[in-house]
C-alpha cells in the first residue's frame, strides 16, 4: 500500500503600508498571486490532471 505524505504551509505576502499601492509593488504582488494560484497543484505535490 502506497502512503503519501504531504506538508502544508501557509504563505503570507507582507507589504509595507507606504509601498503596497505603488505600481511596481502592486504589479509584483499581483504576479505572485497569479503564479501561485496557477501552480497550486504542482506546489501541493499533486499529479497534474489532463486538460481538455
PDB file of C-alpha atoms in Angstrom:
ATOM      1  CA  UNK A   1       0.000   0.000   0.000  1.00  0.00           C
ATOM      2  CA  UNK A   2       1.363   3.411  -1.017  1.00  0.00           C
ATOM      3  CA  UNK A   3       1.176   6.082   1.666  1.00  0.00           C
ATOM      4  CA  UNK A   4       1.549   9.672   0.562  1.00  0.00           C
ATOM      5  CA  UNK A   5       2.746  12.310   2.988  1.00  0.00           C
ATOM      6  CA  UNK A   6       2.355  15.986   2.312  1.00  0.00           C
ATOM      7  CA  UNK A   7       3.400  19.146   4.045  1.00  0.00           C
ATOM      8  CA  UNK A   8       1.003  22.059   4.125  1.00  0.00           C
ATOM      9  CA  UNK A   9       2.280  25.561   4.735  1.00  0.00           C
ATOM     10  CA  UNK A  10       0.670  28.959   4.715  1.00  0.00           C
ATOM     11  CA  UNK A  11       2.276  31.631   2.594  1.00  0.00           C
ATOM     12  CA  UNK A  12       1.992  35.264   3.545  1.00  0.00           C
ATOM     13  CA  UNK A  13       2.865  38.199   1.338  1.00  0.00           C
ATOM     14  CA  UNK A  14       3.655  41.146   3.584  1.00  0.00           C
ATOM     15  CA  UNK A  15       3.812  44.624   2.102  1.00  0.00           C
ATOM     16  CA  UNK A  16       4.843  47.857   3.763  1.00  0.00           C
ATOM     17  CA  UNK A  17       1.796  50.089   4.084  1.00  0.00           C
ATOM     18  CA  UNK A  18       3.580  53.005   2.400  1.00  0.00           C
ATOM     19  CA  UNK A  19       4.517  50.914  -0.644  1.00  0.00           C
ATOM     20  CA  UNK A  20       1.657  48.481  -1.176  1.00  0.00           C
ATOM     21  CA  UNK A  21      -0.190  50.785  -3.581  1.00  0.00           C
ATOM     22  CA  UNK A  22       2.792  51.747  -5.726  1.00  0.00           C
ATOM     23  CA  UNK A  23       2.643  50.412  -9.276  1.00  0.00           C
ATOM     24  CA  UNK A  24       5.798  48.276  -9.077  1.00  0.00           C
ATOM     25  CA  UNK A  25       4.947  46.633  -5.769  1.00  0.00           C
ATOM     26  CA  UNK A  26       1.322  46.087  -6.789  1.00  0.00           C
ATOM     27  CA  UNK A  27       2.411  44.545 -10.110  1.00  0.00           C
ATOM     28  CA  UNK A  28       4.762  42.140  -8.323  1.00  0.00           C
ATOM     29  CA  UNK A  29       2.139  41.201  -5.729  1.00  0.00           C
ATOM     30  CA  UNK A  30      -0.471  40.577  -8.434  1.00  0.00           C
ATOM     31  CA  UNK A  31       2.021  38.493 -10.421  1.00  0.00           C
ATOM     32  CA  UNK A  32       2.946  36.365  -7.394  1.00  0.00           C
ATOM     33  CA  UNK A  33      -0.689  35.736  -6.500  1.00  0.00           C
ATOM     34  CA  UNK A  34      -1.487  34.756 -10.090  1.00  0.00           C
ATOM     35  CA  UNK A  35       1.503  32.418 -10.394  1.00  0.00           C
ATOM     36  CA  UNK A  36       0.873  30.754  -7.043  1.00  0.00           C
ATOM     37  CA  UNK A  37      -2.760  30.220  -7.968  1.00  0.00           C
ATOM     38  CA  UNK A  38      -1.827  28.842 -11.398  1.00  0.00           C
ATOM     39  CA  UNK A  39       0.815  26.480  -9.950  1.00  0.00           C
ATOM     40  CA  UNK A  40      -1.141  25.417  -6.863  1.00  0.00           C
ATOM     41  CA  UNK A  41      -1.473  21.799  -7.985  1.00  0.00           C
ATOM     42  CA  UNK A  42       2.290  21.488  -8.514  1.00  0.00           C
ATOM     43  CA  UNK A  43       3.060  23.268  -5.252  1.00  0.00           C
ATOM     44  CA  UNK A  44       0.774  20.887  -3.396  1.00  0.00           C
ATOM     45  CA  UNK A  45       2.618  17.948  -4.932  1.00  0.00           C
ATOM     46  CA  UNK A  46      -0.475  16.632  -6.667  1.00  0.00           C
ATOM     47  CA  UNK A  47      -0.293  14.950 -10.084  1.00  0.00           C
ATOM     48  CA  UNK A  48      -1.383  17.194 -12.937  1.00  0.00           C
ATOM     49  CA  UNK A  49      -4.752  16.498 -14.489  1.00  0.00           C
ATOM     50  CA  UNK A  50      -5.025  16.233 -18.251  1.00  0.00           C
ATOM     51  CA  UNK A  51      -6.537  19.320 -19.843  1.00  0.00           C
ATOM     52  CA  UNK A  52      -9.373  19.020 -22.229  1.00  0.00           C
TER      53      UNK A  52
END
